[in-house]
Short mmCIF file of N, CA and C in Angstrom, two decimals:
data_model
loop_
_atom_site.label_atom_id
_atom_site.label_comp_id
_atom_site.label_asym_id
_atom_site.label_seq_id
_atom_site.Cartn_x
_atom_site.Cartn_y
_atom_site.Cartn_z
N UNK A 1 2.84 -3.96 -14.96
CA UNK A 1 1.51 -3.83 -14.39
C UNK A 1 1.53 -4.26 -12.92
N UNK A 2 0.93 -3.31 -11.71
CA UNK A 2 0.79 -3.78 -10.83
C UNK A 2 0.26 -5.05 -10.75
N UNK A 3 0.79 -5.77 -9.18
CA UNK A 3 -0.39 -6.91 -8.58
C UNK A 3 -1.01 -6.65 -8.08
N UNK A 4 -1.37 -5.85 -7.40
CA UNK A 4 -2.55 -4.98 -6.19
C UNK A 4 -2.63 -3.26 -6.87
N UNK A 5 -3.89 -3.16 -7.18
CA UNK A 5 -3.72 -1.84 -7.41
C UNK A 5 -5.61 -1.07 -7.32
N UNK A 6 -5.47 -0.34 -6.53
CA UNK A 6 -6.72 0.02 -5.70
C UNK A 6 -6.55 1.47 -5.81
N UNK A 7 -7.72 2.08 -5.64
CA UNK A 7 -8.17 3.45 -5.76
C UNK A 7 -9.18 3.62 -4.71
N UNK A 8 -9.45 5.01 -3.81
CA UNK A 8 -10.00 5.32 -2.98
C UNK A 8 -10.44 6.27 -2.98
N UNK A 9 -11.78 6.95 -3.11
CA UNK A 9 -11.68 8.18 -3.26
C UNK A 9 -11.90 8.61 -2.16
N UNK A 10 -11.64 10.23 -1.52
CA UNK A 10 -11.62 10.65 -0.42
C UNK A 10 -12.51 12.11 -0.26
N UNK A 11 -12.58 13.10 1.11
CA UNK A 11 -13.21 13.63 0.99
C UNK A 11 -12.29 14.63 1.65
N UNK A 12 -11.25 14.53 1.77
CA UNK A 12 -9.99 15.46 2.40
C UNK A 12 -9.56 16.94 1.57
N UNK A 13 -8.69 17.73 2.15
CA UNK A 13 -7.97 18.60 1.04
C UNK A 13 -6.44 17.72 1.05
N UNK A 14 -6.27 17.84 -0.04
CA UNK A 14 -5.17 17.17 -0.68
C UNK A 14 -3.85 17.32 0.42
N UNK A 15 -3.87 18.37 0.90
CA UNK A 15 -2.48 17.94 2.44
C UNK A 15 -2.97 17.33 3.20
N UNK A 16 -4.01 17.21 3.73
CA UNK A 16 -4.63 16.11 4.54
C UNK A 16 -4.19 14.93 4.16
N UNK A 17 -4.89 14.72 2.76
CA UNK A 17 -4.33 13.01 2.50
C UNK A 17 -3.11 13.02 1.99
N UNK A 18 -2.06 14.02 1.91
CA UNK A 18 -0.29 13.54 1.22
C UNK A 18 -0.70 13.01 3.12
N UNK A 19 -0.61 13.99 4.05
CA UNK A 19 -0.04 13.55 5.55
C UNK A 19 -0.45 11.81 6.00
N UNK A 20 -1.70 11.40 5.41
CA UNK A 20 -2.40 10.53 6.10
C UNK A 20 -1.36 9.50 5.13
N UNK A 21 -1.20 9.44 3.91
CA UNK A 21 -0.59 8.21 2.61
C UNK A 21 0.97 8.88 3.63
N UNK A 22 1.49 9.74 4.14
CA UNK A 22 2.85 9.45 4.98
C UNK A 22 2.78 8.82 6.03
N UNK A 23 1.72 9.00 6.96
CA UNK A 23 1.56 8.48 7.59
C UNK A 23 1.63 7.00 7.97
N UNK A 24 1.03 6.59 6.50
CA UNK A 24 0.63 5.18 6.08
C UNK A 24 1.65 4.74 6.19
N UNK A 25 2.82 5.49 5.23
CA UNK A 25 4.30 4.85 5.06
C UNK A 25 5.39 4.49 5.95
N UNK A 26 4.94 5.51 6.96
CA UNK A 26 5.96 5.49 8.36
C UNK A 26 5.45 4.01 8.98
N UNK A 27 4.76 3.78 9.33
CA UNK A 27 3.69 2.61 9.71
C UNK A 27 4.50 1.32 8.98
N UNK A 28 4.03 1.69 7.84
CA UNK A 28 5.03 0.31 7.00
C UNK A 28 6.39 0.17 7.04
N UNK A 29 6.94 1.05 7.16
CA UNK A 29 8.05 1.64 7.53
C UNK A 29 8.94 0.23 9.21
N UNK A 30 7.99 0.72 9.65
CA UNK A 30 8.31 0.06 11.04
C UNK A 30 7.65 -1.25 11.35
N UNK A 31 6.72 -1.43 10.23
CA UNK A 31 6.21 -2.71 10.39
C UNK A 31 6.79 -3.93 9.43
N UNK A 32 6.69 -3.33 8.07
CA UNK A 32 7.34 -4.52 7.06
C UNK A 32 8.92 -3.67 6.78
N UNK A 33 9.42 -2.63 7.01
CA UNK A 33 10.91 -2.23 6.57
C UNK A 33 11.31 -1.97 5.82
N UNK A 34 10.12 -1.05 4.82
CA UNK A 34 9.87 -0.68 3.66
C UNK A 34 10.80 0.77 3.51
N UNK A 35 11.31 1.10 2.65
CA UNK A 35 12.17 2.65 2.48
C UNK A 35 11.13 3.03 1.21
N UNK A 36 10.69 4.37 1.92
CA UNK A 36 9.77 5.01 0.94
C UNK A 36 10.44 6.40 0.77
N UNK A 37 9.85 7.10 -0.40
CA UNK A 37 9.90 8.73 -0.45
C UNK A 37 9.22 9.08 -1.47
N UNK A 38 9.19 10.37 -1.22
CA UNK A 38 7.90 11.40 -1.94
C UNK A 38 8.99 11.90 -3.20
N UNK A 39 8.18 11.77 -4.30
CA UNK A 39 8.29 12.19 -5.57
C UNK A 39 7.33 12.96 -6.44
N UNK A 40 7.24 14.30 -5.88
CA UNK A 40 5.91 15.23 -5.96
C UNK A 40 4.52 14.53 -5.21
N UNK A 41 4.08 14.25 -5.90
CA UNK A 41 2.75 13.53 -5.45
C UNK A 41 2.35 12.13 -5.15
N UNK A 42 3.69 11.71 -5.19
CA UNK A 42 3.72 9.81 -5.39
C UNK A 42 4.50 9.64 -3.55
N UNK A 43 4.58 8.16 -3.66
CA UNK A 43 5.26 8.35 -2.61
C UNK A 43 5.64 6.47 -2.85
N UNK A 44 6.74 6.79 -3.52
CA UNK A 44 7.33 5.18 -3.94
C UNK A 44 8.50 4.73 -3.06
N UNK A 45 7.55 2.99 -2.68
CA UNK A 45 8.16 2.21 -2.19
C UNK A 45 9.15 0.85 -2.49
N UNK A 46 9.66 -0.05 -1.56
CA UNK A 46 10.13 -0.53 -1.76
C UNK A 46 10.94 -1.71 -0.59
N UNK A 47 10.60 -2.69 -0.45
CA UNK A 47 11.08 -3.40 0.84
C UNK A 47 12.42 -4.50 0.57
N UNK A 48 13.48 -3.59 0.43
CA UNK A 48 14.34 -4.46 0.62
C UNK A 48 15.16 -5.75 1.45
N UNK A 49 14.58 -6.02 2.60
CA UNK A 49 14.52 -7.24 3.22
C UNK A 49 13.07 -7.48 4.14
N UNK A 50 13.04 -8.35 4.66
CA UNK A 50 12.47 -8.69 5.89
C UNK A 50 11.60 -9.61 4.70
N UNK A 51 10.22 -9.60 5.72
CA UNK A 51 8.33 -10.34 5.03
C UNK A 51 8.26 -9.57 3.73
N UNK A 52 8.30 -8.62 3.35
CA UNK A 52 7.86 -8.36 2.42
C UNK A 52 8.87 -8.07 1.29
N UNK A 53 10.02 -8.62 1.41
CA UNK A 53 11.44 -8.51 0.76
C UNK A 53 10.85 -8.45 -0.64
N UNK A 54 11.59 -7.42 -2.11
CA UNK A 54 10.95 -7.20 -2.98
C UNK A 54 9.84 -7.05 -3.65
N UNK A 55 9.01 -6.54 -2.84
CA UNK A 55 7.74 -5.25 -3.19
C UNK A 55 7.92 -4.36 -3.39
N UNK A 56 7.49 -3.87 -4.45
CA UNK A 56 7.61 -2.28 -4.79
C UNK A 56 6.21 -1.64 -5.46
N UNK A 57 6.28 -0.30 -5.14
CA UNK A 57 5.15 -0.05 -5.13
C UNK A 57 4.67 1.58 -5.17
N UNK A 58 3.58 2.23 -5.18
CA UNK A 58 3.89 3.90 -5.11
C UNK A 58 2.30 3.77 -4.27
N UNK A 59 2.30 4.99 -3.72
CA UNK A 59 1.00 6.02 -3.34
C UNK A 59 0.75 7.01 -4.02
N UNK A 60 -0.29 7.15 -4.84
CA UNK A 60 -0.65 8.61 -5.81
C UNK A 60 -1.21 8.83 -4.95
N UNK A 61 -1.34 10.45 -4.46
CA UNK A 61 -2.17 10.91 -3.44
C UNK A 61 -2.69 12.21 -4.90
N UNK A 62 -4.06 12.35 -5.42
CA UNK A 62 -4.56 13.17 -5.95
C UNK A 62 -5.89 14.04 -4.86
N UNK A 63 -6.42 15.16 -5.70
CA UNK A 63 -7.39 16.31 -4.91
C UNK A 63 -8.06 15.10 -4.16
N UNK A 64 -9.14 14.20 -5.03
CA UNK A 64 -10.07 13.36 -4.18
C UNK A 64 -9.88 12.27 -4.30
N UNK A 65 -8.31 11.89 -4.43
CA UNK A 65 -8.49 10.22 -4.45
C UNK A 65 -7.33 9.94 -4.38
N UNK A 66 -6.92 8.29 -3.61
CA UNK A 66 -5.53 7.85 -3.31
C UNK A 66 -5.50 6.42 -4.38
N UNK A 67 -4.40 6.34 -4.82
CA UNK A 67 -4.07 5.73 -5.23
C UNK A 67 -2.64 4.81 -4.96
N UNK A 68 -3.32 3.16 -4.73
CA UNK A 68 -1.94 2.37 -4.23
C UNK A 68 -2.06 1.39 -5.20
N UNK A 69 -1.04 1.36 -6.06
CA UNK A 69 -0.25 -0.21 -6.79
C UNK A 69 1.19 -0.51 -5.82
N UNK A 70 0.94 -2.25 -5.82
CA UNK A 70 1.77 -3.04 -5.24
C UNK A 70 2.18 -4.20 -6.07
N UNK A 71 3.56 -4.17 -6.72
CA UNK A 71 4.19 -5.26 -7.01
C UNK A 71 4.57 -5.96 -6.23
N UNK A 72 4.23 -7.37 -5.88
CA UNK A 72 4.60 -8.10 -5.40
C UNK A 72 5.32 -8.92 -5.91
N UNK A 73 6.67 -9.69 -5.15
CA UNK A 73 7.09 -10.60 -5.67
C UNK A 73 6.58 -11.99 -5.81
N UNK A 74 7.22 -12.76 -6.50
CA UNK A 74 6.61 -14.46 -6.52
C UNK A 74 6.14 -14.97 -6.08
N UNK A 75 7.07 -14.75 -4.38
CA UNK A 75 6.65 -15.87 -3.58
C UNK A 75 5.76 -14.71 -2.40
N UNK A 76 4.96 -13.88 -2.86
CA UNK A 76 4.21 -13.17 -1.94
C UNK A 76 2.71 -13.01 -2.72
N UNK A 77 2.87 -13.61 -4.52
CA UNK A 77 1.73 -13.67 -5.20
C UNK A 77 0.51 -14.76 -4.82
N UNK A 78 1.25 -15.38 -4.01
CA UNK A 78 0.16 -16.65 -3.58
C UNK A 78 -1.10 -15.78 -2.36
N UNK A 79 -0.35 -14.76 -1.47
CA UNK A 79 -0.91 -13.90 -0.77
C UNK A 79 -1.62 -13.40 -1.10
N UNK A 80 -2.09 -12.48 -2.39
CA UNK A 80 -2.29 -11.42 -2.83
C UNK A 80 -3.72 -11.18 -2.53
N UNK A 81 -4.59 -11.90 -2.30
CA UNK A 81 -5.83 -11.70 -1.71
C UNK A 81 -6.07 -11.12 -0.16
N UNK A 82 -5.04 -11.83 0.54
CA UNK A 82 -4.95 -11.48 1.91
C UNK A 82 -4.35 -9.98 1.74
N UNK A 83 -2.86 -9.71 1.06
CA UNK A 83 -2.43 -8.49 1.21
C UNK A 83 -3.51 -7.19 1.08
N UNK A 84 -4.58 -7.72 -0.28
CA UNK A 84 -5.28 -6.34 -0.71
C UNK A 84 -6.49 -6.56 0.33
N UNK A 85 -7.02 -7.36 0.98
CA UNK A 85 -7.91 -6.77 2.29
C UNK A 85 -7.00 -5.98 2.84
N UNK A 86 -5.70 -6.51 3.26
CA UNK A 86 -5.19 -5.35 4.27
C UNK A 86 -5.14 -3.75 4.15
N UNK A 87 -4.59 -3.68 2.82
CA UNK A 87 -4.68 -2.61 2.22
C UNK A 87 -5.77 -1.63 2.33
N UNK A 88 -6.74 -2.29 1.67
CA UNK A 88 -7.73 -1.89 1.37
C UNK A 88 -8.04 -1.51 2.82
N UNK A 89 -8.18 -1.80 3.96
CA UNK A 89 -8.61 -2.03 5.21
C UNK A 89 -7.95 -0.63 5.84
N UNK A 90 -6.52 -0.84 5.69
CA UNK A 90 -5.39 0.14 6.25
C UNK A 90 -6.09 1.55 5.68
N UNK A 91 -5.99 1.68 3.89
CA UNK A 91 -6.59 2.80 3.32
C UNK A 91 -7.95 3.47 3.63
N UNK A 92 -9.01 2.55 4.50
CA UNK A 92 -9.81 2.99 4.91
C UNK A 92 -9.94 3.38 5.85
N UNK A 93 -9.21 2.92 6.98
CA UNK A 93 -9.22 3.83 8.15
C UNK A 93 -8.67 5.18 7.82
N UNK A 94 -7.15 4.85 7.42
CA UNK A 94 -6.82 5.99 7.26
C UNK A 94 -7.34 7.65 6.86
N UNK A 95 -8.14 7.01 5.27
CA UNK A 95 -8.88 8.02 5.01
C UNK A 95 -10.24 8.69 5.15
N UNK A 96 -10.51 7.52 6.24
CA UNK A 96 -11.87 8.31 6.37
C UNK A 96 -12.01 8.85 8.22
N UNK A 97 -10.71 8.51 8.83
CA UNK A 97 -10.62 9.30 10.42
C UNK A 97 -10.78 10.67 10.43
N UNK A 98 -11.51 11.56 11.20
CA UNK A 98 -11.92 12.57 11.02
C UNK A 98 -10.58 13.57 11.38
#
């Protein structure tokens, strides 16, 4: 079972939001050092070193809605309030920029 796991619904066509949840990933990508990839409609992660060392996690990107679960590890469960504002925060810009 995820530790963070949030749903968003959106108002996009579904390539809109795969681009915007890649988008997202490249971002994390260069920020926490996360190695992601697309698995049809998912887009599962995974941070093998740095801040966020063992998180794993996916993006469901569906017609009207995104979907992010985040496993966190142990010593990042004490966070987990702070992480899902971010989230939550990140997912909203994202999906609602025109």
């Amino acid at each position: 079972m995820a530790t963070i796991d949030i749903r968003r619904q959106h108002a996009l066509t579904k390539e809109d939001a795969r681009q915007r949840a890649e988008d997202l990933a490249r971002g994390m990508e260069d920020k926490l050092g996360i190695r992601w990839r697309w698995e049809g409609d998912l887009i599962r992660f995974e941070a093998p070193g740095g801040a966020a060392k063992g998180t794993k996690g996916l993006v469901r990107v569906e017609a009207s809605a995104v979907q992010v679960e985040i496993d966190l590890p142990f010593l990042l469960k004490a966070m987990k309030g702070t992480i899902e504002s971010k989230v939550n925060e990140k997912l909203e810009a994202v999906l609602s920029k025109a």
